[in-house]
Coordinates of C-alpha atoms and ligand atoms in Angstrom, one line a residue:
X60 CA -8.8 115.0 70.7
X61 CA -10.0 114.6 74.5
X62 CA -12.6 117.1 75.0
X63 CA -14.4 118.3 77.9
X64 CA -17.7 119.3 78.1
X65 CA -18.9 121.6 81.0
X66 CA -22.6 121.6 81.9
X67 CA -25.3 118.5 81.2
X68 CA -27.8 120.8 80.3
X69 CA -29.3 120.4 76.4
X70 CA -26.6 122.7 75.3
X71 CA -23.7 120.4 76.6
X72 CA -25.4 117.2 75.7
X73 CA -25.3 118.3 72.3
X74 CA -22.1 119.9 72.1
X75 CA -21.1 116.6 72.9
X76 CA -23.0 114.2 70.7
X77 CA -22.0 116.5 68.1
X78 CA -18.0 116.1 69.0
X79 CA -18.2 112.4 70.1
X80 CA -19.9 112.0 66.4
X81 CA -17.0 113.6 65.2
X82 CA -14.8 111.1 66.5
X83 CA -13.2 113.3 69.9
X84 CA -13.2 111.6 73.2
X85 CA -15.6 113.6 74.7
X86 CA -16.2 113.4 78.9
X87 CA -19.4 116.0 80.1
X88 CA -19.1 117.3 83.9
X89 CA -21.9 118.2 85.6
X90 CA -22.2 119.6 89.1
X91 CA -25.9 118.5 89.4
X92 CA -26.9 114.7 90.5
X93 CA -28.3 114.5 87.2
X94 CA -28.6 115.5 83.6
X95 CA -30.5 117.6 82.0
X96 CA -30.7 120.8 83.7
X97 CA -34.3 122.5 82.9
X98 CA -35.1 119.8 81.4
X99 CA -36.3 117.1 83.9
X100 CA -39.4 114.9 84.3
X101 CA -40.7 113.8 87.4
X102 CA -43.7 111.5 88.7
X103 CA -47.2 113.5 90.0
X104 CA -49.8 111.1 91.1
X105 CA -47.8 108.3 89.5
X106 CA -47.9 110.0 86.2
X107 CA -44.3 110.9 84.6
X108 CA -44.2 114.7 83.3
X109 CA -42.5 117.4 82.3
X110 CA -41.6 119.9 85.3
X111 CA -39.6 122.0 83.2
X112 CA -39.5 122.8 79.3
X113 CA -42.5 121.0 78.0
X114 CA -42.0 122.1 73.9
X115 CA -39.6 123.6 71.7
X116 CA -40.5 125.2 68.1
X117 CA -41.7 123.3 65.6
X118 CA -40.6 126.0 62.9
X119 CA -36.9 126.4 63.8
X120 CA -35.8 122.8 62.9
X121 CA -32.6 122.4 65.7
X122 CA -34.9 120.8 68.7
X123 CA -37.0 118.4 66.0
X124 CA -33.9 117.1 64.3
X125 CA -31.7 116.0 67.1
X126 CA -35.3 114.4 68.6
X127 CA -35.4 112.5 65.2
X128 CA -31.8 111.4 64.9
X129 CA -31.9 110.3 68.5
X130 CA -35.1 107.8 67.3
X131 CA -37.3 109.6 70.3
X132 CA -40.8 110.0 69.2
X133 CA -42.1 113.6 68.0
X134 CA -45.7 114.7 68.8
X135 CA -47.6 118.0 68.5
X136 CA -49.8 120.0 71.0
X137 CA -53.8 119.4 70.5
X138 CA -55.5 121.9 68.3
X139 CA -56.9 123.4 72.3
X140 CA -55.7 127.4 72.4
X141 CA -54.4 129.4 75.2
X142 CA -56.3 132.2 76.8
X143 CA -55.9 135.2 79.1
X144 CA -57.2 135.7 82.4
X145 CA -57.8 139.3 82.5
X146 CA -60.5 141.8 83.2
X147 CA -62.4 139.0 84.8
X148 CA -62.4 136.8 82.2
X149 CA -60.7 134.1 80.3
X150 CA -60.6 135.7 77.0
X151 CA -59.1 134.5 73.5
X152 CA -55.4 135.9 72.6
X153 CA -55.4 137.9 69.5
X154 CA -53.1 136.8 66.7
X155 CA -50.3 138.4 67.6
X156 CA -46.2 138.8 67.2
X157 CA -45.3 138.5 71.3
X158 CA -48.7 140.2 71.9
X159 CA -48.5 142.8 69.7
X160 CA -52.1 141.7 67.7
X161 CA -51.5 141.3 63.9
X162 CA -55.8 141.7 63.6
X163 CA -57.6 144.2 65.2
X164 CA -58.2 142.7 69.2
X165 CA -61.4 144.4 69.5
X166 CA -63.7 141.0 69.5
X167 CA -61.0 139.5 72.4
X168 CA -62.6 141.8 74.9
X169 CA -58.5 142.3 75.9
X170 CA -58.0 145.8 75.3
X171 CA -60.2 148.7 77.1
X172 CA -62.0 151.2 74.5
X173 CA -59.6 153.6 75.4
X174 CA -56.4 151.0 74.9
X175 CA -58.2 149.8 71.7
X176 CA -58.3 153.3 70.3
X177 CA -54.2 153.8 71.1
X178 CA -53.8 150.8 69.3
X179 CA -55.5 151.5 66.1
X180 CA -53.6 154.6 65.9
X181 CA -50.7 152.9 65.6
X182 CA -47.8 155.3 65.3
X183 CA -44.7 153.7 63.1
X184 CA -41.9 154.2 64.5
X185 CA -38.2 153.1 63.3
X186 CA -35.4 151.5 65.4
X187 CA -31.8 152.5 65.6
X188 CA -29.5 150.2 67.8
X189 CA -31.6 148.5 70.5
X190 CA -34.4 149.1 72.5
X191 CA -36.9 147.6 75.3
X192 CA -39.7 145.3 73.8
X193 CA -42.0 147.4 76.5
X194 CA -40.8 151.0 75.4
X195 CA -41.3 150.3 71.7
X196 CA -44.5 148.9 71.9
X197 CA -45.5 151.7 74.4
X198 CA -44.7 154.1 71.7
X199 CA -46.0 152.6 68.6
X200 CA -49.5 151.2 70.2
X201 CA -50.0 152.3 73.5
X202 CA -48.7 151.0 76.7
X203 CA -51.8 149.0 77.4
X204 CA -50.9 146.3 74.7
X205 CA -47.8 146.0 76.7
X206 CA -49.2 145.5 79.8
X207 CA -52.0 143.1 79.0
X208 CA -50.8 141.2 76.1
X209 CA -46.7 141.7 75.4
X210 CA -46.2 141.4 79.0
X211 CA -48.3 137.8 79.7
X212 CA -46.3 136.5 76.3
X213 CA -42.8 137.5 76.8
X214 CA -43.2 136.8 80.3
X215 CA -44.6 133.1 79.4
X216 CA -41.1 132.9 77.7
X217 CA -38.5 134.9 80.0
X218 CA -40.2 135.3 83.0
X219 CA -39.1 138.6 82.7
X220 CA -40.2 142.5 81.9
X221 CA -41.0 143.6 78.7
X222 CA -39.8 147.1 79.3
X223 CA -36.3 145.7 80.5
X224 CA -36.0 142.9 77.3
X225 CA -34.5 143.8 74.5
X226 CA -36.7 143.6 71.4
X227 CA -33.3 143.0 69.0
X228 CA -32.7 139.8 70.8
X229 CA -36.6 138.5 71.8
X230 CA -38.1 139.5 68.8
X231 CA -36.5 141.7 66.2
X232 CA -39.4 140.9 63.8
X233 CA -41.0 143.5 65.9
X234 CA -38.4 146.2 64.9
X235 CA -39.7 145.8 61.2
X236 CA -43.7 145.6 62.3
X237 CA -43.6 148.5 64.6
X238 CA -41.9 150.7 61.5
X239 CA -44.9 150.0 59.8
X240 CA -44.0 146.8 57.5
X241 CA -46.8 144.5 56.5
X242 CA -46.7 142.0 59.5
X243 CA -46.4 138.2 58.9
X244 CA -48.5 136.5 57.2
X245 CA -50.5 133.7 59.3
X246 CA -48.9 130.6 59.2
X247 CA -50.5 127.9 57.6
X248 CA -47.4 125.4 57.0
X249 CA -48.3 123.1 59.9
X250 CA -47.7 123.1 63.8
X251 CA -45.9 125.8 65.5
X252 CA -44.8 123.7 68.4
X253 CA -43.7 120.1 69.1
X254 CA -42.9 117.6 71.9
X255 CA -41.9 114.6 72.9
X256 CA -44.3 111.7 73.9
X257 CA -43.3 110.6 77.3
X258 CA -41.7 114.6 77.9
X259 CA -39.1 116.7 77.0
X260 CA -36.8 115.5 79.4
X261 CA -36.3 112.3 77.3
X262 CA -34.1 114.1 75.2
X263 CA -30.9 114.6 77.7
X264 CA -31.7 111.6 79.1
X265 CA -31.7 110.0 75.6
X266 CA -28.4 112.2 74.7
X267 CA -26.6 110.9 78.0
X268 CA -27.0 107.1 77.3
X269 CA -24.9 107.8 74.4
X270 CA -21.6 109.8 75.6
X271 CA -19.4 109.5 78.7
X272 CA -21.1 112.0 81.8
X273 CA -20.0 112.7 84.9
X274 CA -22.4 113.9 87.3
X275 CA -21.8 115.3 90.8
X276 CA -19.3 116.7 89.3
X277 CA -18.8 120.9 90.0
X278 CA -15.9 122.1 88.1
X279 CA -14.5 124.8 89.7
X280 CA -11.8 126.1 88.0
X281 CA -10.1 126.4 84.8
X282 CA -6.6 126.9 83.6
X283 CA -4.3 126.7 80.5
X284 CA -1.4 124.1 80.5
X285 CA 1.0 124.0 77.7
X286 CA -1.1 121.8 75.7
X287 CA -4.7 122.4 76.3
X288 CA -7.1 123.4 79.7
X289 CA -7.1 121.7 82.8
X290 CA -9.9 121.9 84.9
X291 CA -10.5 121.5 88.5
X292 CA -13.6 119.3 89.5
X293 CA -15.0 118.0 92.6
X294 CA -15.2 119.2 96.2
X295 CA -12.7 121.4 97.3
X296 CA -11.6 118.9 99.9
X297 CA -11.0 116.9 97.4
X298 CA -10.1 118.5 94.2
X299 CA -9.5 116.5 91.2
X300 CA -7.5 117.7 87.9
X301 CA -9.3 117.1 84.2
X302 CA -6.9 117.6 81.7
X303 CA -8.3 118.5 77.8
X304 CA -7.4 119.5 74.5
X305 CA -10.7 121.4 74.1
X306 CA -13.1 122.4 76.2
X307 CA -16.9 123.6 75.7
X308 CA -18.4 125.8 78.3
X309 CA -22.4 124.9 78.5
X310 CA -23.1 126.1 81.9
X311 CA -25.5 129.5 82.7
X312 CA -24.0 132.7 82.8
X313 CA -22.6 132.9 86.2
X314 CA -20.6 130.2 86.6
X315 CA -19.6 130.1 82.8
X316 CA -17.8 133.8 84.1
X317 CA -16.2 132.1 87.3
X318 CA -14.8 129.9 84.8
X319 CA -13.4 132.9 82.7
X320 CA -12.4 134.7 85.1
X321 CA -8.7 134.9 84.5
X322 CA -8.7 133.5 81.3
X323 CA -11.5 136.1 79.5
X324 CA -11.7 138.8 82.0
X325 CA -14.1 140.6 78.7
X326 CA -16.1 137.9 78.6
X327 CA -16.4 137.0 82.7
X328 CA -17.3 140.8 83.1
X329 CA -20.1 140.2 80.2
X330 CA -21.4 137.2 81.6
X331 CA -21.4 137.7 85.4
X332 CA -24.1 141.1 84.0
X333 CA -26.4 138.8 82.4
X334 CA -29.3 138.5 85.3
X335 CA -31.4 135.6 85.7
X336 CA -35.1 134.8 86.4
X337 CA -36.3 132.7 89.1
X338 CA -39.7 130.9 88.7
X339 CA -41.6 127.9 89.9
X340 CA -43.1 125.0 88.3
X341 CA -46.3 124.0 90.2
X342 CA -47.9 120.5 88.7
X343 CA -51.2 119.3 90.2
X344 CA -53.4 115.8 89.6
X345 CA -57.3 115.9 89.6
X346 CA -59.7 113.3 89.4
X347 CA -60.9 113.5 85.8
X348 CA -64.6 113.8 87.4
X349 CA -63.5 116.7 89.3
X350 CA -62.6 119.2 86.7
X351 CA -65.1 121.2 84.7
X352 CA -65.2 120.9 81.1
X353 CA -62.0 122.7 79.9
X354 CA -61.8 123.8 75.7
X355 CA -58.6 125.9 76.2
X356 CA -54.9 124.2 76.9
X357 CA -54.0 126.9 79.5
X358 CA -54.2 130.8 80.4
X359 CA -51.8 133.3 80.6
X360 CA -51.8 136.4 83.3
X361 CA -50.9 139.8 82.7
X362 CA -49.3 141.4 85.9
X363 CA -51.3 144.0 85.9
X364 CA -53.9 141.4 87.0
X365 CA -51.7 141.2 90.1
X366 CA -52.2 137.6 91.0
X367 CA -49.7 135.1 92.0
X368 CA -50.1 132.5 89.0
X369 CA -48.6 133.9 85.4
X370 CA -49.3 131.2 83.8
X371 CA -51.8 127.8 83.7
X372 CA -50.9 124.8 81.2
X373 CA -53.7 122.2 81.1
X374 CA -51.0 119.7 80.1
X375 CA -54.0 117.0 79.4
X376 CA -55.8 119.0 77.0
X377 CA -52.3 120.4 75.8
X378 CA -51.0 117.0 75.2
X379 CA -52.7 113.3 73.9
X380 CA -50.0 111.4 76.0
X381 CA -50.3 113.7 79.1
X382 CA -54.0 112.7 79.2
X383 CA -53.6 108.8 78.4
X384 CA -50.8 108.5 80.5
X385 CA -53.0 110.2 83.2
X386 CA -55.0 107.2 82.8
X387 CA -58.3 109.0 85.2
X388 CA -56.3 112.1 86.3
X389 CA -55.9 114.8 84.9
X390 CA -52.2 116.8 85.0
X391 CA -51.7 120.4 84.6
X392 CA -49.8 123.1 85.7
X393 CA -49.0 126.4 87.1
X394 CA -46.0 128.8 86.7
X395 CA -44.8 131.7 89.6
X396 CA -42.4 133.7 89.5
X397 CA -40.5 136.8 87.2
X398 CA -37.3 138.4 87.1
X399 CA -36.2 140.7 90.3
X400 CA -39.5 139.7 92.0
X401 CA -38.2 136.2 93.9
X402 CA -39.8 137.2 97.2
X403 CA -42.8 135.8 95.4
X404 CA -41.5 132.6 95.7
X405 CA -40.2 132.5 99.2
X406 CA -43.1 130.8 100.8
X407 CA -43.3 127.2 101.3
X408 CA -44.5 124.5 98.6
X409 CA -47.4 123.9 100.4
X410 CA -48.6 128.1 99.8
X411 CA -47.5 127.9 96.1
X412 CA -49.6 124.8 95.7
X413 CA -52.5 126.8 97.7
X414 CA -52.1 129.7 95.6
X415 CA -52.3 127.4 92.4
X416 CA -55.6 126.1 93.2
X417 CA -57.4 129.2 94.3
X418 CA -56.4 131.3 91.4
X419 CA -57.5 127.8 89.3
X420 CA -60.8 127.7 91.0
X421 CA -61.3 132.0 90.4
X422 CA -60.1 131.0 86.8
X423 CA -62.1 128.6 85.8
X424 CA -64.2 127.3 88.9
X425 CA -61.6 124.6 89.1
X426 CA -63.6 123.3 92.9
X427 CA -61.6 121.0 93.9
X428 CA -58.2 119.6 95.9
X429 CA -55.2 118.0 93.7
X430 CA -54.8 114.8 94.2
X431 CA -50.7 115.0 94.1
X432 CA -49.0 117.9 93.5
X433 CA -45.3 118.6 92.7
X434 CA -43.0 121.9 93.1
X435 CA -40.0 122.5 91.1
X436 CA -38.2 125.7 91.6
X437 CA -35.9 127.0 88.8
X438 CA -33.7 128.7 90.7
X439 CA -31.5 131.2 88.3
X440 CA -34.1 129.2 85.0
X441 CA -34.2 132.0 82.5
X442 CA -31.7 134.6 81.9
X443 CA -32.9 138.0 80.8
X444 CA -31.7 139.4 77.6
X445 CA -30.9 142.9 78.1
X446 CA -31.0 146.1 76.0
X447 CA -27.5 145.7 74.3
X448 CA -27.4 141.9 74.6
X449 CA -26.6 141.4 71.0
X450 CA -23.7 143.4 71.4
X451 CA -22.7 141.6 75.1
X452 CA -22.8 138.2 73.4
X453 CA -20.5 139.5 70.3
X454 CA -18.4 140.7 72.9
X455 CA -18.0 137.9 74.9
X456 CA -17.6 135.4 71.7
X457 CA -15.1 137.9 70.7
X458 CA -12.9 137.6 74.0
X459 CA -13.4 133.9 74.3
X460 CA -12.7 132.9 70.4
X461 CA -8.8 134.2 71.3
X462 CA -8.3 131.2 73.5
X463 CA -7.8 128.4 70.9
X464 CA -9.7 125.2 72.0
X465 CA -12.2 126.9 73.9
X466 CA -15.9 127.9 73.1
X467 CA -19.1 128.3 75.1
X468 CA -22.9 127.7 74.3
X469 CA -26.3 128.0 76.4
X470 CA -29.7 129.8 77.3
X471 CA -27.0 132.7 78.1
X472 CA -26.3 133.5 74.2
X473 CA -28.5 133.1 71.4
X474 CA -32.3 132.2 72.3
X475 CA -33.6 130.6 75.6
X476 CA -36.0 128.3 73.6
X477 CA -34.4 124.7 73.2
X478 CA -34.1 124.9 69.3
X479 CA -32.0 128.1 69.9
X480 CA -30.4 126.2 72.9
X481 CA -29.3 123.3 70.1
X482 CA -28.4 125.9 67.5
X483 CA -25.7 127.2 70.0
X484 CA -24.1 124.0 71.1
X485 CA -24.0 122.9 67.3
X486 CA -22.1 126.7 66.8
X487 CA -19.6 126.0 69.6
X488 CA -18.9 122.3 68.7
X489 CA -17.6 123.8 65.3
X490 CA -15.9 126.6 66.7
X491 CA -14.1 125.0 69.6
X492 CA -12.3 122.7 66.8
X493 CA -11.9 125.4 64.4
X494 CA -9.7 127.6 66.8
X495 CA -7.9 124.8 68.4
X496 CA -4.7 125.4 67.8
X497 CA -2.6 122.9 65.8
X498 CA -1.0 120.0 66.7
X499 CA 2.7 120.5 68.0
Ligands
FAD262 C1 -39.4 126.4 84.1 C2 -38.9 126.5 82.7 C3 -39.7 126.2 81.6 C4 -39.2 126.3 80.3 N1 -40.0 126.0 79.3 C5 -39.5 125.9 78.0 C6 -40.3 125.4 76.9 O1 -41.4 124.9 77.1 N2 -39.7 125.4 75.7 C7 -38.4 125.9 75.5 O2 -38.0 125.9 74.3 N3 -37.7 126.4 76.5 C8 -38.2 126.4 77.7 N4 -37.4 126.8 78.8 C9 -36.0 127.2 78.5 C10 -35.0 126.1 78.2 O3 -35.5 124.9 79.0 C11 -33.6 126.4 78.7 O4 -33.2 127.6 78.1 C12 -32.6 125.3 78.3 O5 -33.0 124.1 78.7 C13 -31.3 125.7 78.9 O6 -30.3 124.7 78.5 P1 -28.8 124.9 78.8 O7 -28.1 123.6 78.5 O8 -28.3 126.1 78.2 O9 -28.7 125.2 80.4 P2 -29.1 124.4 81.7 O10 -30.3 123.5 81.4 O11 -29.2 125.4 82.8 O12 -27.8 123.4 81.9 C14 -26.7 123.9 82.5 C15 -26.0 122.8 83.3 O13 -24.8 123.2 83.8 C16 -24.6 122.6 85.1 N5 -23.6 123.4 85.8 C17 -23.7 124.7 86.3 N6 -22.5 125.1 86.8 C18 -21.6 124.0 86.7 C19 -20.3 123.8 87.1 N7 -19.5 124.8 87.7 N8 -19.7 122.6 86.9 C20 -20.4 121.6 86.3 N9 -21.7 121.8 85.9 C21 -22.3 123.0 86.1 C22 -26.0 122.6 85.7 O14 -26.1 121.7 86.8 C23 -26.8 122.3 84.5 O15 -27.1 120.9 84.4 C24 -37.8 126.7 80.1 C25 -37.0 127.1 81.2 C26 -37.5 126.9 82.4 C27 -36.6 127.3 83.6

């Protein structure tokens, strides 16, 4: 069957591989001059890196097997840590689930006598239907470990607000914790995270060589015919008409509901409520002799810090290849920006690369200029799983699964990591076949 797939983001590319293995005639429009959405490399100081996603879970097995099958070739993270920046110090992160510490945090320094005290007198506390990460661990260990440690993590991951995420769809094996279940055990069955040497944004690029994209390519309207879809693509001086059997929507929220509009008014309504984050990706090149000696692979900021950084990822002590590739500089970088707070980043590269290296220099007397430095802004990057958004996202599969032929996958749906990105293109590859209607 002639499928088209909207959006060459991860989630499209592999709604597509998956099909075209299938043996459809698969076509992928994208609206960007490239694929790969969030995913993208680009050269600092001459050095090719990551300047969006930089892992994916090592544990959830979507992201690692689609690297393997695609022959690209998978590497861990260095046995470096993280740290926070807080209370004037970089200090060790607990062992935690999203910040909440499994072990008592007292040695971290993190947590103020009083906030330590709060959290030992933990106060079980059970669920029923959803609630925010932030209110639940306010009420179970004291609002402190949501500001200083639940906040930095989730944030690391959402950009977004732990009292505005919902803890059913970011980490539900907090629901069972917080009522007072033995937490997890450590984990001792090898590397949490993986990569890619040479980046993440191999992947789509190594997904694209094998199907049939189109980039430049907005579609900007949908429509049933008696057959199938047809979709409208290109400029609207010059519109062009895509006809399809099936079709597979892989693009964000907000244009996925400008899609539905007429066709899913349920689901558009859904969609066009799921907000977005907006964040910046600020990468920086030292001279190797420049740098002072560095054990950790990065910091993480609580807000409540109020600085402009929220995160630092000392991709060369992260990452074997980032250093070698490097080759006498040294890559890292900073992230800005959170949900509802993009005035942050209206200020011109040039002031997010001068807040980077002042914060890096207060961090860890970092006293020295980059010798390159790269911005990306993610305009829109992560969206922000509401209270309820379990529900939302059973309602709008609900509405869309009536229109035979027809499916959508993303960041939007189930998990904004890439393994949870795969898992959902995988799911609507299945399920746009399985309710196409039948031939005739
Ligand atoms: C800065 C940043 C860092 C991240 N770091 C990590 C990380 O380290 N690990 C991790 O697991 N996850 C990370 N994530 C999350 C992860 O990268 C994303 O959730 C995932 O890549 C989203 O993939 P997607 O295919 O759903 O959407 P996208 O990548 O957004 O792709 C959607 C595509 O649709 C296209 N499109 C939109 N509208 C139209 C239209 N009308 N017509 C045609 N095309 C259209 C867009 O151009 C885009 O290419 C990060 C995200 C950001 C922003």
């Amino acid at each position: 069957m002639r499928v088209v797939v909207v959006g060459a983001g991860v989630a499209g590319l592999t709604a597509a591989y998956d099909l075209a293995a299938a043996g459809h005639d698969v076509l992928v429009l994208d609206g960007a001059d490239r694929v790969g959405g969030k995913l993208l490399r680009a050269e600092v100081g001459g050095v090719r890196v990551d300047v969006g996603a930089e892992a994916m879970l090592h544990r959830r097995p979507e992201g690692t097997e689609l690297t393997r099958a695609l022959g690209l070739p998978i590497v861990h993270p260095t046995t470096a840590t993280s740290r926070i920046w807080t209370r004037g110090e970089l200090r060790a992160l607990p062992r935690s689930l999203m910040g909440v510490p499994l072990d008592d945090p007292a040695p971290t320094g993190v947590l103020s006598p009083e906030g330590l005290a709060r959290f030992r007198a933990a106060m079980p506390r059970d669920v029923e239907g959803d609630v925010s990460v932030g209110d639940l661990v306010d009420a179970v260990y004291g609002p402190e470990v949501t500001d200083r440690l639940v906040e930095p993590l989730l944030g690391g991951v959402y950009a977004g607000h732990a009292r505005l995420l919902s803890v059913r769809a970011t980490v539900p094996q907090l629901v069972t914790v917080a009522g007072g279940a033995a937490p997890p055990a450590p984990v001792t069955d090898g590397p949490v995270f993986a990569g890619i040497a040479g980046g993440m944004g191999r992947l789509p690029e190594r997904l694209a060589e094998t199907l049939a994209v189109r980039t430049g390519a907005t579609v900007r309207e949908l429509t049933r015919t008696a057959t199938g879809y047809a979709l409208t693509v290109g400029p609207t001086t010059a519109p062009e008409l895509v006809e399809a059997d099936l079709v597979v929507l892989a693009t964000p929220a907000a244009p996925t509901a400008r899609l539905l509009g007429s066709l899913a008014p349920t689901a558009a309504a859904e969609l066009a409520a799921i907000e977005y984050a907006s964040m910046a990706v600020v990468t920086l090149a030292f001279r190797d002799t420049d740098l002072p000696a560095v054990v950790s692979s990065g910091f993480l900021v609580p807000p409540v810090e109020s600085r402009r950084i929220k995160a630092a990822t000392f991709s060369f002590a992260k990452w074997d290849w980032v250093r070698a590739a490097g080759d006498g500089l040294l890559l890292l970088r900073t992230s800005l920006g959170r949900h509802r707070e993009e005035a942050a980043l209206q200020a011109d590269d040039a002031d997010l690369v001068a807040w980077s290296v002042a914060e890096l220099r207060d961090a860890v007397g970092l006293d020295a200029e980059p010798v390159a430095s790269h911005v990306q802004r993610w305009g829109g990057g992560l969206p922000q799983y509401a209270v309820g958004h379990l529900d939302r996202v059973a309602r709008i599969r609900a509405d869309v699964e009536r229109l035979p032929g027809l499916a959508v996958c993303g960041a939007a749906y189930d998990g904004v990591g890439i393994p949870a990105v795969i898992g959902s293109a995988h799911r609507a590859a299945r399920d746009v076949v399985r309710t196409a209607a039948p031939p005739g």
